[in-house]
Every structure is written in structure tokens, then in C-alpha cells.
mmCIF file of C-alpha atoms and ligand atoms in Angstrom:
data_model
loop_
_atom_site.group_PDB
_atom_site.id
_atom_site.type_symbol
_atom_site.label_atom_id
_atom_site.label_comp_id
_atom_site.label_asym_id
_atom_site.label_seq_id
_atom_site.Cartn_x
_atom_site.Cartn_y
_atom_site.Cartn_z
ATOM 1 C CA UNK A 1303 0.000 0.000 0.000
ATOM 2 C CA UNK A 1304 2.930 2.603 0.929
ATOM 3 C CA UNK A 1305 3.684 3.120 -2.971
ATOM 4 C CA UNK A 1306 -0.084 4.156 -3.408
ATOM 5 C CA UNK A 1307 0.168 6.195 -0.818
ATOM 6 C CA UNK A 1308 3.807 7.749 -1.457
ATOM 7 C CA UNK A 1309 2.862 8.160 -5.107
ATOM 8 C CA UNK A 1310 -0.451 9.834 -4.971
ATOM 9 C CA UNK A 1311 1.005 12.012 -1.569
ATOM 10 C CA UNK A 1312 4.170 12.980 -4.208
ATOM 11 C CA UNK A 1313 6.183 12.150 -1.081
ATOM 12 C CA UNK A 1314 9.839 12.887 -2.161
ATOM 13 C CA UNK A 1315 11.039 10.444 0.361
ATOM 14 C CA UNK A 1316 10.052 9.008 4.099
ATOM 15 C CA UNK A 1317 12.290 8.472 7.294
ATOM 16 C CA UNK A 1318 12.639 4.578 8.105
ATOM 17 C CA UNK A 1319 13.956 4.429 11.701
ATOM 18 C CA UNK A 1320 14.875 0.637 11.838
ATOM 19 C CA UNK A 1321 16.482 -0.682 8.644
ATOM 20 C CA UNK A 1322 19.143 -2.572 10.615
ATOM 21 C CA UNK A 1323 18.160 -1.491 13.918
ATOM 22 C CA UNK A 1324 19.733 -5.169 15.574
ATOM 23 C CA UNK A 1325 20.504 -3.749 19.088
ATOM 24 C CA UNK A 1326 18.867 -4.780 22.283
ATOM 25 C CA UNK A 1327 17.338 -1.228 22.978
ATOM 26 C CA UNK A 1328 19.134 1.659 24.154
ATOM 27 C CA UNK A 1329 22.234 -0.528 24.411
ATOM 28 C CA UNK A 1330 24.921 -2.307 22.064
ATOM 29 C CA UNK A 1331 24.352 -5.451 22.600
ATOM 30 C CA UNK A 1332 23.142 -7.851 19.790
ATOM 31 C CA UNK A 1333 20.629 -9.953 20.671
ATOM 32 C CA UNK A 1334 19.325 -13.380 18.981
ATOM 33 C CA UNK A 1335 17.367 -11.332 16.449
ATOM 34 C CA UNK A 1336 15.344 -14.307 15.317
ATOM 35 C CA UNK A 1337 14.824 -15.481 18.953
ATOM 36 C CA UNK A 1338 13.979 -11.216 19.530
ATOM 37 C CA UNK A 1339 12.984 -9.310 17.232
ATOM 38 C CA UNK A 1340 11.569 -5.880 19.288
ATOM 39 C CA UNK A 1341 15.022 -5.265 20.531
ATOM 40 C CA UNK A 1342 13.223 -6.390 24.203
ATOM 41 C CA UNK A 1343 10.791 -3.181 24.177
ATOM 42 C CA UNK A 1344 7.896 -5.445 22.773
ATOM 43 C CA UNK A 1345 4.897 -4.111 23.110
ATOM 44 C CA UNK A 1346 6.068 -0.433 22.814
ATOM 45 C CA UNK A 1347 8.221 -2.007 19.600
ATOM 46 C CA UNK A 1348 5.941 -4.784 18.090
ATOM 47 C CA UNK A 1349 7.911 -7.864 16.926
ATOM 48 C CA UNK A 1350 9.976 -7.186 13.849
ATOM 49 C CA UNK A 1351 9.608 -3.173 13.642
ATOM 50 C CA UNK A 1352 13.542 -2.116 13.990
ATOM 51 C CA UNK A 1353 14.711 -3.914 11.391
ATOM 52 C CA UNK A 1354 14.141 -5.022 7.830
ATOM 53 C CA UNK A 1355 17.299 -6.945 7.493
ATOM 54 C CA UNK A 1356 18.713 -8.951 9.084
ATOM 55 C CA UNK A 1357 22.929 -9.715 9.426
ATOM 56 C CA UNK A 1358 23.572 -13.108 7.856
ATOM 57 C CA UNK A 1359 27.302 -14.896 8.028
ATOM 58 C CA UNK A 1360 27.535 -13.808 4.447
ATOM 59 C CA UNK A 1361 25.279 -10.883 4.310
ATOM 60 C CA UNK A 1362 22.214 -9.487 5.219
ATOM 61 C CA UNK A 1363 19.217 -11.571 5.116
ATOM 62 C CA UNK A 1364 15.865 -10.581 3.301
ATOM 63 C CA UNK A 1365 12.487 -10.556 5.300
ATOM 64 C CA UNK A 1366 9.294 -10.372 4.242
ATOM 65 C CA UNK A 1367 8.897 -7.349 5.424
ATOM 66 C CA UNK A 1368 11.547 -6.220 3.376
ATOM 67 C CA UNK A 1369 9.852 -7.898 0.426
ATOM 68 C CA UNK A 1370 6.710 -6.341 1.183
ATOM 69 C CA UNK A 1371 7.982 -2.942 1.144
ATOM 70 C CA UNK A 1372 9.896 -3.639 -2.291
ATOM 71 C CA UNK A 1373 6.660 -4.480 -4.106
ATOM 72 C CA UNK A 1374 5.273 -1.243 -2.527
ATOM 73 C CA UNK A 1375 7.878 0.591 -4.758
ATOM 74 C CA UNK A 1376 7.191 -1.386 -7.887
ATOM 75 C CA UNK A 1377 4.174 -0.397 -7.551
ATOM 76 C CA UNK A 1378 4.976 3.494 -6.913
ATOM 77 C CA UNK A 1379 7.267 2.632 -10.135
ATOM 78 C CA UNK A 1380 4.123 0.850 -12.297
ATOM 79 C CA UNK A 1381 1.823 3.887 -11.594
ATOM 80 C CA UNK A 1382 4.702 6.446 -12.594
ATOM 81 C CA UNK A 1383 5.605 4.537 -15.895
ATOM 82 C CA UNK A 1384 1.780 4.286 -16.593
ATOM 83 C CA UNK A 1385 1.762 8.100 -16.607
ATOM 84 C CA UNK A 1386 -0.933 7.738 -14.144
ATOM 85 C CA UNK A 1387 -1.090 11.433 -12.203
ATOM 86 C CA UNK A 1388 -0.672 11.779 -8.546
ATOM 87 C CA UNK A 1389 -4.137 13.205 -8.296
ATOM 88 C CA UNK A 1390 -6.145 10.681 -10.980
ATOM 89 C CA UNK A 1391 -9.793 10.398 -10.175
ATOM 90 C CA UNK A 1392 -8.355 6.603 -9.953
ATOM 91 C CA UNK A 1393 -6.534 7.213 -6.800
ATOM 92 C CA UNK A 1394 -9.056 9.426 -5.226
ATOM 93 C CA UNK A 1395 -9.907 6.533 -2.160
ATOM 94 C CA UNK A 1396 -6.466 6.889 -0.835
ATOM 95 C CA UNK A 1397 -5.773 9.071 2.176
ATOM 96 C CA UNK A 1398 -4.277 12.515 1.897
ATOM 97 C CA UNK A 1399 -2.168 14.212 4.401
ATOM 98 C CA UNK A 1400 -5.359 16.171 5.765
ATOM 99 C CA UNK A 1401 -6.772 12.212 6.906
ATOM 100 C CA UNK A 1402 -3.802 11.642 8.985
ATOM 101 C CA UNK A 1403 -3.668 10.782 11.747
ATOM 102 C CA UNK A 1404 -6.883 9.652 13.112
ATOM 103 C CA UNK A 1405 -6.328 9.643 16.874
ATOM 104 C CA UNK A 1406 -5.905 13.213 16.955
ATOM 105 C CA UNK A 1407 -9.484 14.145 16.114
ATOM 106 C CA UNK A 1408 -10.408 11.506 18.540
ATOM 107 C CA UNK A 1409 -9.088 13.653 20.865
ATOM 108 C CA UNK A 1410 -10.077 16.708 19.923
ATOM 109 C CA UNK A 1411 -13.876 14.811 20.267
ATOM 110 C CA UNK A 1412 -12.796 13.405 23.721
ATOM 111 C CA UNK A 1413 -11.819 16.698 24.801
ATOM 112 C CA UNK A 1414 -15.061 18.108 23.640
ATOM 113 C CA UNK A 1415 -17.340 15.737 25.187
ATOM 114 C CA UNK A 1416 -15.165 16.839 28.331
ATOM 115 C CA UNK A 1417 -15.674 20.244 28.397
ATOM 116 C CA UNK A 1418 -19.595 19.806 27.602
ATOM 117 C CA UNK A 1419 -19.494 18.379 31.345
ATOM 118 C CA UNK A 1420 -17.308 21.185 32.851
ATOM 119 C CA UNK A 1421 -16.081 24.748 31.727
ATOM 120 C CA UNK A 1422 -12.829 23.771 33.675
ATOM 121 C CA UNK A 1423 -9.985 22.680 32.097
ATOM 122 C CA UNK A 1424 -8.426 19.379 32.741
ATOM 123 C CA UNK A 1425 -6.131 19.716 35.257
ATOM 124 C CA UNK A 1426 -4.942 15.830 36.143
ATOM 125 C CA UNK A 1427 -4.486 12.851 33.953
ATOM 126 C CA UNK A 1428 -3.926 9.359 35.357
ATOM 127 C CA UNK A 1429 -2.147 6.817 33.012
ATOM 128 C CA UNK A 1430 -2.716 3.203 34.121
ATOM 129 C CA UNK A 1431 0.214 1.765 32.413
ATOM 130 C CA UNK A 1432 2.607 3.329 29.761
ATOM 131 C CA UNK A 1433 1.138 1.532 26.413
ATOM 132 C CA UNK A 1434 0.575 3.767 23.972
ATOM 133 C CA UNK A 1435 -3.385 2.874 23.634
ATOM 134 C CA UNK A 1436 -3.561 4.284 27.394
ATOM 135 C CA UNK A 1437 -1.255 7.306 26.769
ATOM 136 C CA UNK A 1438 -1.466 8.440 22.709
ATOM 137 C CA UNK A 1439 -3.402 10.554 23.933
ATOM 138 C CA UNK A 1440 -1.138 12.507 26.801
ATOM 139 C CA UNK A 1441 0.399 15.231 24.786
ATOM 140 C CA UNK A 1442 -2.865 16.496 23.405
ATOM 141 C CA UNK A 1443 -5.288 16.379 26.308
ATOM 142 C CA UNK A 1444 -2.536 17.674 28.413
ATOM 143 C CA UNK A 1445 -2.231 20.732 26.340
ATOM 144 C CA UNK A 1446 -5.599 21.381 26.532
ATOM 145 C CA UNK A 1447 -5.601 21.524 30.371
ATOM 146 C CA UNK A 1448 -4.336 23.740 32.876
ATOM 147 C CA UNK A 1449 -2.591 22.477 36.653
ATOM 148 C CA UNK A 1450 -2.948 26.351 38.816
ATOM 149 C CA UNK A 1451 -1.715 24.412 41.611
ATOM 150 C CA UNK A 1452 1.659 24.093 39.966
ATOM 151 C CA UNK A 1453 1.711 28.161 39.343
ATOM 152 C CA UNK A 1454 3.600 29.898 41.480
ATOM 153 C CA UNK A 1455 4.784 26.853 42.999
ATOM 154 C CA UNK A 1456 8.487 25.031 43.745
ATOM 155 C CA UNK A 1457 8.218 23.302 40.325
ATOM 156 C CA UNK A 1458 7.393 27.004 38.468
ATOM 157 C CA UNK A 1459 11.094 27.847 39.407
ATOM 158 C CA UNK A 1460 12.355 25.035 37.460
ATOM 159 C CA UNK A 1461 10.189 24.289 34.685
ATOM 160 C CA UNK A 1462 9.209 27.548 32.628
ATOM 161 C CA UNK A 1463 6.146 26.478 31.443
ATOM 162 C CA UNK A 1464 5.071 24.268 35.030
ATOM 163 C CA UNK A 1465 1.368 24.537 35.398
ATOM 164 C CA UNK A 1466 0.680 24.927 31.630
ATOM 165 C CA UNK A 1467 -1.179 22.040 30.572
ATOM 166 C CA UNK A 1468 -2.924 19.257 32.822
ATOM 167 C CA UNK A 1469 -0.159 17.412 34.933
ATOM 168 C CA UNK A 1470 -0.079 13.543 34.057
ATOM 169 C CA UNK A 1471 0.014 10.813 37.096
ATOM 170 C CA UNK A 1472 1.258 7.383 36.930
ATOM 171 C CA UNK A 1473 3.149 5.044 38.846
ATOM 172 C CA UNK A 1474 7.159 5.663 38.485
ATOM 173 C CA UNK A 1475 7.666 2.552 36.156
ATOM 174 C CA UNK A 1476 5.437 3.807 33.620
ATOM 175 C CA UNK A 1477 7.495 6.909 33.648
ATOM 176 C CA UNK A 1478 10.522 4.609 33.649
ATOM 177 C CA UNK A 1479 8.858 2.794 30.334
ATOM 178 C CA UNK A 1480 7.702 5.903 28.526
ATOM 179 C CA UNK A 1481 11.285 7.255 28.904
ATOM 180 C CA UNK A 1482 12.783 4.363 27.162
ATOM 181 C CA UNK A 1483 10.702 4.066 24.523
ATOM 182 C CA UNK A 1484 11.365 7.682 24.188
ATOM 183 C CA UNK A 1485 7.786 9.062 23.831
ATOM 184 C CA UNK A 1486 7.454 12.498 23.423
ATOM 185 C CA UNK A 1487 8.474 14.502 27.015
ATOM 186 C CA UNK A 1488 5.401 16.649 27.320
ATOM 187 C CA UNK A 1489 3.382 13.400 27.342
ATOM 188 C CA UNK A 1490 4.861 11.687 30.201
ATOM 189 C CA UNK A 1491 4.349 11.290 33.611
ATOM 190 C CA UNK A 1492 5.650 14.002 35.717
ATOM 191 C CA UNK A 1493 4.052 12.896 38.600
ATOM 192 C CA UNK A 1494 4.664 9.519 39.952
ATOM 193 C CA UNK A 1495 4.183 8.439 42.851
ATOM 194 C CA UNK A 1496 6.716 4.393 43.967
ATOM 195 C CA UNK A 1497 4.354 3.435 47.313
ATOM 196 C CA UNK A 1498 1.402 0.915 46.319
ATOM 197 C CA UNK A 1499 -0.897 3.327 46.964
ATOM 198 C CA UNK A 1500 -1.276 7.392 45.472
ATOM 199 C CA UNK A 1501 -4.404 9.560 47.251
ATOM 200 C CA UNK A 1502 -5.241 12.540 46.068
ATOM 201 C CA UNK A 1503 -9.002 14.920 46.817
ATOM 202 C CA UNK A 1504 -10.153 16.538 43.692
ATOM 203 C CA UNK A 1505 -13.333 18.058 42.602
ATOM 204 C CA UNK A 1506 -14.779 17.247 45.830
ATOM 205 C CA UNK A 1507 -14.088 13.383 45.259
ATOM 206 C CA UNK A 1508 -11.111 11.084 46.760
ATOM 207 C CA UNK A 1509 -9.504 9.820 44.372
ATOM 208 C CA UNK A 1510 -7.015 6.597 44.905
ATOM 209 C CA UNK A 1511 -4.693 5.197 42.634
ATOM 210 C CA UNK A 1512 -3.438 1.680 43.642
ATOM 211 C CA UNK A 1513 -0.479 0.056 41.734
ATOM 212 C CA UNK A 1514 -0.851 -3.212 40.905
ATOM 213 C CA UNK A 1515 3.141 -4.693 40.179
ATOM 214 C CA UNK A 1516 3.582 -7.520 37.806
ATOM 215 C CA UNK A 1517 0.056 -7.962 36.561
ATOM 216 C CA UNK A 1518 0.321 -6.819 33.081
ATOM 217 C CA UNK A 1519 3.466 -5.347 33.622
ATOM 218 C CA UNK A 1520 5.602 -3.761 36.074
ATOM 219 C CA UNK A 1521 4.313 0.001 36.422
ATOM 220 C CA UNK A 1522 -0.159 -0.635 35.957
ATOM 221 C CA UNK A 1523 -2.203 1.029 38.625
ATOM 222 C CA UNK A 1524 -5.901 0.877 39.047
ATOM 223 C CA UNK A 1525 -7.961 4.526 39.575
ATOM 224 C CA UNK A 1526 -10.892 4.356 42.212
ATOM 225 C CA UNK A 1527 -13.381 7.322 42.111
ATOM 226 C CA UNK A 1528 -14.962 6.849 45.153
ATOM 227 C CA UNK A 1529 -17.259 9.007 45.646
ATOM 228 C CA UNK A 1530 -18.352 8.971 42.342
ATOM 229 C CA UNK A 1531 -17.649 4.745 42.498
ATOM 230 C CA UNK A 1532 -16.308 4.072 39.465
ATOM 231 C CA UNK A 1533 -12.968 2.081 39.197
ATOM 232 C CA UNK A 1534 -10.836 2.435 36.187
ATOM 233 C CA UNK A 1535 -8.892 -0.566 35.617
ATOM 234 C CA UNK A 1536 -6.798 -0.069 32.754
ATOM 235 C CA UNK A 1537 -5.613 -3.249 30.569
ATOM 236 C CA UNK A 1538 -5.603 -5.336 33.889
ATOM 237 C CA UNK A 1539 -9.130 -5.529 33.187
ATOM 238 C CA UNK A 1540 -10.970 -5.925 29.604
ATOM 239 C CA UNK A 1541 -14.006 -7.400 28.232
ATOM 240 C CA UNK A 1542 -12.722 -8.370 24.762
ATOM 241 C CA UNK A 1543 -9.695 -9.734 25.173
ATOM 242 C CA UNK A 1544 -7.455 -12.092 27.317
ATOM 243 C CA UNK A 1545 -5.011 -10.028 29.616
ATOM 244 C CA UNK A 1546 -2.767 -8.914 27.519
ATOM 245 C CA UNK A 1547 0.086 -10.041 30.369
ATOM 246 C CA UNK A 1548 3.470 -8.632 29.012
ATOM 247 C CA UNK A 1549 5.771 -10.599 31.024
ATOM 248 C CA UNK A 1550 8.979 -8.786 29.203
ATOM 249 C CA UNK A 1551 7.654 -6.044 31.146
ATOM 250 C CA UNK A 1552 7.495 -7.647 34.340
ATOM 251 C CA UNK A 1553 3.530 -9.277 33.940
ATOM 252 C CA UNK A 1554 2.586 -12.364 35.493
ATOM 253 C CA UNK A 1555 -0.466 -14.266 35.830
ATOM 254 C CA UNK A 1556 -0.343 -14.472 39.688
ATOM 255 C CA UNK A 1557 0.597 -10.462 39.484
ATOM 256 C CA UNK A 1558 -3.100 -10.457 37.083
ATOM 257 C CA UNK A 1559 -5.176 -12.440 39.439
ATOM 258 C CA UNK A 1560 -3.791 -10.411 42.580
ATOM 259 C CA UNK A 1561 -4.662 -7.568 40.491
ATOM 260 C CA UNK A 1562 -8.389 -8.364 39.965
ATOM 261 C CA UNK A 1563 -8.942 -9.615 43.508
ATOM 262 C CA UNK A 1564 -8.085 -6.116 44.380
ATOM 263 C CA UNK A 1565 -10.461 -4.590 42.465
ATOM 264 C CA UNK A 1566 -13.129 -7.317 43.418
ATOM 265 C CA UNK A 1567 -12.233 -6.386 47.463
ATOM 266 C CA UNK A 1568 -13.055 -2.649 46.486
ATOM 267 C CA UNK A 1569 -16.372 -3.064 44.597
ATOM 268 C CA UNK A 1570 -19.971 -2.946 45.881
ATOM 269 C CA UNK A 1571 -22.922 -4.300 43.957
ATOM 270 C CA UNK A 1572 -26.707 -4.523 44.034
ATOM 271 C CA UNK A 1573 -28.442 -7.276 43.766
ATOM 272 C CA UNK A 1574 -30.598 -7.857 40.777
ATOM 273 C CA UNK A 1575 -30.276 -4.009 40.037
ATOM 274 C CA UNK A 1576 -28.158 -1.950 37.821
ATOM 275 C CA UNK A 1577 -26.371 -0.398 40.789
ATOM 276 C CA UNK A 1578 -23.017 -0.704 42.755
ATOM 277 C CA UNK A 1579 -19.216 0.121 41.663
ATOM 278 C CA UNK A 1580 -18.853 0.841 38.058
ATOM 279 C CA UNK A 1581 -16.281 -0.312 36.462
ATOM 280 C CA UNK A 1582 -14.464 1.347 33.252
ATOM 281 C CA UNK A 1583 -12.264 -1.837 31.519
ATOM 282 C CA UNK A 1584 -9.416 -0.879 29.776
ATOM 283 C CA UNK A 1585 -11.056 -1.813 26.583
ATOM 284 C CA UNK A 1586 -14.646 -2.647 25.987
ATOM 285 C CA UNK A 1587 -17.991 -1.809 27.426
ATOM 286 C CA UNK A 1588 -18.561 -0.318 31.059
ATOM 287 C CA UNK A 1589 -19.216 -3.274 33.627
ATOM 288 C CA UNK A 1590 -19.747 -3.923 37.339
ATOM 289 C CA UNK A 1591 -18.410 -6.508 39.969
ATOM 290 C CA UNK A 1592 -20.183 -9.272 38.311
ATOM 291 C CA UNK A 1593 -18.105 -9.312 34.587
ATOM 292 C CA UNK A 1594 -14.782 -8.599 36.557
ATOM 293 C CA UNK A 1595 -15.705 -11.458 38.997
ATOM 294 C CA UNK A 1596 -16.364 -13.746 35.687
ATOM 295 C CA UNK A 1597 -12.853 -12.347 33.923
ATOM 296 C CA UNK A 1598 -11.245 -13.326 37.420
ATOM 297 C CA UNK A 1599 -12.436 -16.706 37.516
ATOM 298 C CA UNK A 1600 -11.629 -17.404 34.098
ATOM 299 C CA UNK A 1601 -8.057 -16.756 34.651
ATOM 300 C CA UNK A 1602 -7.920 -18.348 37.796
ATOM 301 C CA UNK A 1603 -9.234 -21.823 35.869
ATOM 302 C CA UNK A 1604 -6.663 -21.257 32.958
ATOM 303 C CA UNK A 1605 -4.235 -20.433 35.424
ATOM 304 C CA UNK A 1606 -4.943 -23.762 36.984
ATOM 305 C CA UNK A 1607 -5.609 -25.907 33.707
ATOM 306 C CA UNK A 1608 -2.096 -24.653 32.566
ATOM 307 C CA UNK A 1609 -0.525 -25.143 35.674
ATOM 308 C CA UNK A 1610 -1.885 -28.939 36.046
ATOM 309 C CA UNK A 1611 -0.074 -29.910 32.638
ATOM 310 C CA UNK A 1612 2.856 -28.137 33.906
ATOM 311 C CA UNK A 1613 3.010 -30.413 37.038
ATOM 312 C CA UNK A 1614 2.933 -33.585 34.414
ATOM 313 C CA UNK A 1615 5.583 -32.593 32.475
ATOM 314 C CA UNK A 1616 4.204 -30.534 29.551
ATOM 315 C CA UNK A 1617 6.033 -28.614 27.789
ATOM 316 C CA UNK A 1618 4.467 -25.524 26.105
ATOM 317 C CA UNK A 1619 3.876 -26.702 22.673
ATOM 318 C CA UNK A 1620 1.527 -29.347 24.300
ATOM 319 C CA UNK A 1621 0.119 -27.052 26.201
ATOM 320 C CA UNK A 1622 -0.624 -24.947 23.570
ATOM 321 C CA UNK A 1623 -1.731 -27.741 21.634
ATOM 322 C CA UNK A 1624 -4.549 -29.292 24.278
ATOM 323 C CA UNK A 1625 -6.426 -25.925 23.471
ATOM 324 C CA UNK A 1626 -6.896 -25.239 27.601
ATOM 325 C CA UNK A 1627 -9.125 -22.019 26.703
ATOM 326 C CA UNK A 1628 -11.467 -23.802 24.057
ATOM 327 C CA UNK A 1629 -14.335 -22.507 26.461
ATOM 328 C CA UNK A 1630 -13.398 -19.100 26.626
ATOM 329 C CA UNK A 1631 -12.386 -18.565 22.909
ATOM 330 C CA UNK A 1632 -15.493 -17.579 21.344
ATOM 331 C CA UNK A 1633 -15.715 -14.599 24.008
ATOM 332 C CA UNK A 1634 -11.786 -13.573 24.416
ATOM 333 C CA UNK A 1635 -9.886 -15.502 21.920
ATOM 334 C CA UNK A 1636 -8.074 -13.728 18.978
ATOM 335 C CA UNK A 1637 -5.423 -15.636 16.114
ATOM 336 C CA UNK A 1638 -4.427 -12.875 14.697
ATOM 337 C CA UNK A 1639 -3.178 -9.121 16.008
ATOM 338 C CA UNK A 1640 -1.122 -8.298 18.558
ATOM 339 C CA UNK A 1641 -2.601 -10.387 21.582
ATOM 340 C CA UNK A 1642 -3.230 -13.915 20.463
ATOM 341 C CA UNK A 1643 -4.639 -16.749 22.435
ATOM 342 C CA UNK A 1644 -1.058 -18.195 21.913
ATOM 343 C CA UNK A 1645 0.595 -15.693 22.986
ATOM 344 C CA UNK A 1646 -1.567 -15.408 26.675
ATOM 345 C CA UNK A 1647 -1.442 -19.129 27.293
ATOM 346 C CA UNK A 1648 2.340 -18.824 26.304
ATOM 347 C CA UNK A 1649 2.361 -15.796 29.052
ATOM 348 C CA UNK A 1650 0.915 -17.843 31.605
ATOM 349 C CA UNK A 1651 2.633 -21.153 30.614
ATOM 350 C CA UNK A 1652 6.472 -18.843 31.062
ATOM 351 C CA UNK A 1653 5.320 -16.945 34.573
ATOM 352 C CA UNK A 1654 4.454 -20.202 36.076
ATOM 353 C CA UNK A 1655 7.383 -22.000 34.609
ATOM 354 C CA UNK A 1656 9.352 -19.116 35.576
ATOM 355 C CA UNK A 1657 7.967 -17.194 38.775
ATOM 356 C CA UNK A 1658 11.148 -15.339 39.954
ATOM 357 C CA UNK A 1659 12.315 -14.190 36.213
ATOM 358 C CA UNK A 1660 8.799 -12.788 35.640
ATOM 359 C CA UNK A 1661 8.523 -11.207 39.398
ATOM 360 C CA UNK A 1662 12.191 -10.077 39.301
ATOM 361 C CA UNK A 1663 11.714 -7.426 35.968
HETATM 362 ZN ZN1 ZN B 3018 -5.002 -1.479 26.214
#
């Protein structure tokens, strides 16, 4: 698709950040690139992104990527020799510049829909966890906030522009993750907090941030409103997908369960009525205790399935093969994208094989 795209855009040429990218990240070292392939900063760095070569005793090896991308620019090539114009009628369904990109008038509508419940600015942002489908967003909505209680204030003397623009929260290993993957500075974190457990009173509510370590990785937190009641789980909590437990990033499947226990010991519910905690997933449609109570207990029995084969010897390609979440596919299961079924039971099948390597990150 890219020579469509470059052809009809009349790009004169693109930045590539990762033709031979082969480094473990941020360091020198060379790892096993066909063992890792995200230079271990999967999932900020999906599988394969650095590099489109890779080094070969005699040479550098082709990919498919690589391939992929060189058909691209026949095709860039086909449509120039055709004498085909940049702006045919025939290319008229591919994007323009003005299209791109799409998240940022999602939050221009998010911001929107905020300010049609207050005239305030934002003035805090929480980040559960440092993926960028829980912080794409930072630069833009922080930008459109204001923090006065940073005006004036210890940080004003060392940070010119302190107080301009909402100030984002997290737990310090989210910072520590957003720094290494080097996302932009005005979206990260600036104020972290390292105990288990960040309070904070704001428009009249008390607001609690809990970090939950080694669930889906090191640095996720959970946000109770609770006043209000609502609990904002991040990815520790979803209703489409298996946890998407990153155990290069210091996940585990006893860190997940831990994790949803604690948000089970902090709801309230009402019986046979709509009422009780609510409970915002990280993706997916608003629930209450009930569906997190279901997503717990459905780990718990993978957990447990897995674990069982485990104890007689399995290794994980039989455990992958004996299909252990058969039950649970139709609702949570994925084969393709960036969370497979695969990949979670291979998450669990690792942390339990390996409890002090996953704990220890
Ligand atoms: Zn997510």
C-alpha cells in the first residue's frame, strides 16, 4: 500500500527508523534477532519493527517485510511509468495528508465531550500503564488543560512552562517505560508516585490510585473514584480480550489475578439491580463486579488448567496444543493481532514456569 500512498502524496522520500536497527534497545548489545525481534521493548516495539534486514554470516538476510515494502515501490514505479497522475480520479480513495492521523481528532472529540461536562480545564491525567493505547493521547489532552496548583509553585522555578497544561500521574515505572521508549516529554508522567498506593481529593471526590506490580506489567495502577464509584482498571481488566500479560515487562499471571482480587475487594454491587461500583475496563464496554468477577475466575481456571499440565511434564507446545481455553475462545480468543490466544497461554505457561524471572523485571 505505501507506494499508493507515497505516489499519490508525491512524497519525495520518508524516514525509516529501523532498517538494521539489531541492538537490544538503548544498548549495544546484539541480541538473537530471530529469537527477539523488538530489541526487548515489545509491546512499545511490536515484533519485527527495527529492522528489515537482518545480518547473515555472508550478508544481510531478506524478510518479508523487506519484500513487502519492495513491491510497494514497484508499484509506486508501475503507476509512474503508466503516466498515471498523482491526483487521478483513480486514486481518489487513498488518504491525503489532511486524513492523517486519526487519533488526533479523537481527541479533539474526547476533549469536547469533556468540556460539555465542565467549563474547567483538565487539570490531572492518570495513566494506568505506559502503552501507547492508554497514553497516545497525553500530549494532546494535556495541552488542553491547565494544573494552577503548579503556578507559582516550587516546580514554576524550574520548569518555565510548570502549570501549563494538565499534569499527568502514573506510577514511576510507567514513567521509567515511557522514557525508554522515548515518547514524546510533554506526554509523560511528571508525577509519579513508587508506594502501592497514590491519594489525592479533587473536585470534591477522593480519588485513589493503587499500583498493581507484575500484573500486566511492572508500572499498571488501578484509579478508584470513590465518591463517584467508578474504578478504572486499565488493561488489567478488559471485556474483549485475554489479559494482555506482558511478562517482558514484568507481567505475570499471579501479578493479574492479585490484580483483579483487588479490584473485586473494592467493589460494591446490588443485587438484581443496575447499581453498585462501576467499572471502566481498559477496553470494551462499562461493567460492574459481576463481569470482573467472571474475567477473574476465568483466569484463575486457565491459570490452573495450565498449571496442572505443567506439574505432568508438559512442555508448552503441548500445552498450547490441548487448546486449555477452548471454552473461553469464542468470548476472548483472537489468532491474529497483537494479543493472540497463543501468545496469553504462552504468558501464563512462562510466569508459572518461571515465577522469579517474571517477578524479578
Ligand atoms: Zn489497552
Amino acid at each position: 500500500m505505501s507506494g499508493f500512498l507515497f505516489y499519490h502524496l508525491q512524497a519525495k522520500g520518508f524516514p525509516h527508523w529501523g532498517y538494521d536497527y539489531w541492538f537490544k534497545m538503548d544498548t549495544q548489545q546484539v541480541p538473537d534477532l530471530f529469537q527477539e525481534g523488538a530489541g526487548y521493548a515489545w509491546p512499545g516495539i511490536p515484533y519485527g519493527d527495527p529492522f528489515e534486514i537482518y545480518p547473515g554470516p555472508n550478508g544481510p538476510i531478506d524478510s518479508i517485510r523487506w519484500e513487502v515494502f519492495a513491491e510497494s515501490l514497484q508499484d509506486y514505479q508501475l503507476l509512474q511509468t503508466a503516466g498515471i497522475p498523482p491526483d487521478s480520479p483513480l486514486l481518489k480513495d487513498l488518504k491525503t495528508y489532511a486524513d492523517f492521523p486519526k487519533s488526533e481528532a479523537w481527541i479533539d472529540k474526547t476533549i469536547a465531550a469533556i468540556k460539555k461536562l465542565s467549563d474547567r480545564p483538565v487539570q490531572f491525567i492518570a495513566n494506568t500503564g505506559f502503552r501507547a493505547d492508554h497514553t497516545g493521547g497525553n500530549v494532546k489532552l494535556r495541552a488542553s488543560g491547565l494544573d494552577p496548583s503548579l503556578q507559582g509553585s516550587f516546580f514554576s522555578n524550574q520548569f518555565a512552562d510548570a502549570g501549563q497544561g494538565a499534569t499527568i500521574m502514573s506510577h514511576q515505572n510507567t514513567q521509567n517505560h515511557m522514557d525508554a521508549l522515548k515518547m514524546p516529554s510533554a506526554g509523560v508522567p511528571s508525577d509519579t508516585f513508587l508506594e502501592d498506593r497514590r491519594r489525592k481529593f479533587h473536585n470534591d471526590d477522593s480519588i485513589e490510585m493503587f499500583w498493581e506490580p507484575n500484573a500486566v506489567t511492572d508500572g499498571d495502577s488501578i484509579v478508584h473514584f470513590r465518591r463517584a464509584d467508578v474504578i478504572v482498571t486499565g488493561d488489567i481488566f478488559t471485556t474483549t480480550q485475554y489479559p494482555f500479560i506482558d511478562i517482558h515487562n514484568g507481567g505475570s499471571v499471579q501479578g493479574e489475578i492479585k490484580a483483579l482480587n483487588d479490584i473485586l475487594n473494592r467493589t460494591v454491587y446490588e443485587h438484581e439491580e443496575d447499581g453498585g461500583t462501576l467499572v471502566v475496563p481498559g477496553h470494551g464496554y462499562l461493567s460492574n463486579e459481576h463481569e470482573v468477577l467472571e474475567y477473574r475466575d476465568m483466569v484463575v481456571i486457565v491459570r490452573d488448567r495450565v498449571r496442572d499440565m505443567i506439574n505432568k511434564g508438559a512442555t508448552l507446545e503441548q500445552v498450547k496444543a490441548a487448546r486449555l481455553t477452548a471454552d473461553y475462545d469464542t468470548r476472548y480468543g483472537k489468532s491474529t493481532g497483537p494479543w493472540t490466544t497463543d501468545m496469553f497461554v504462552e504468558a501464563v505457561y512462562s510466569g508459572l514456569k518461571q515465577p522469579a524471572a517474571a517477578a524479578s523485571k
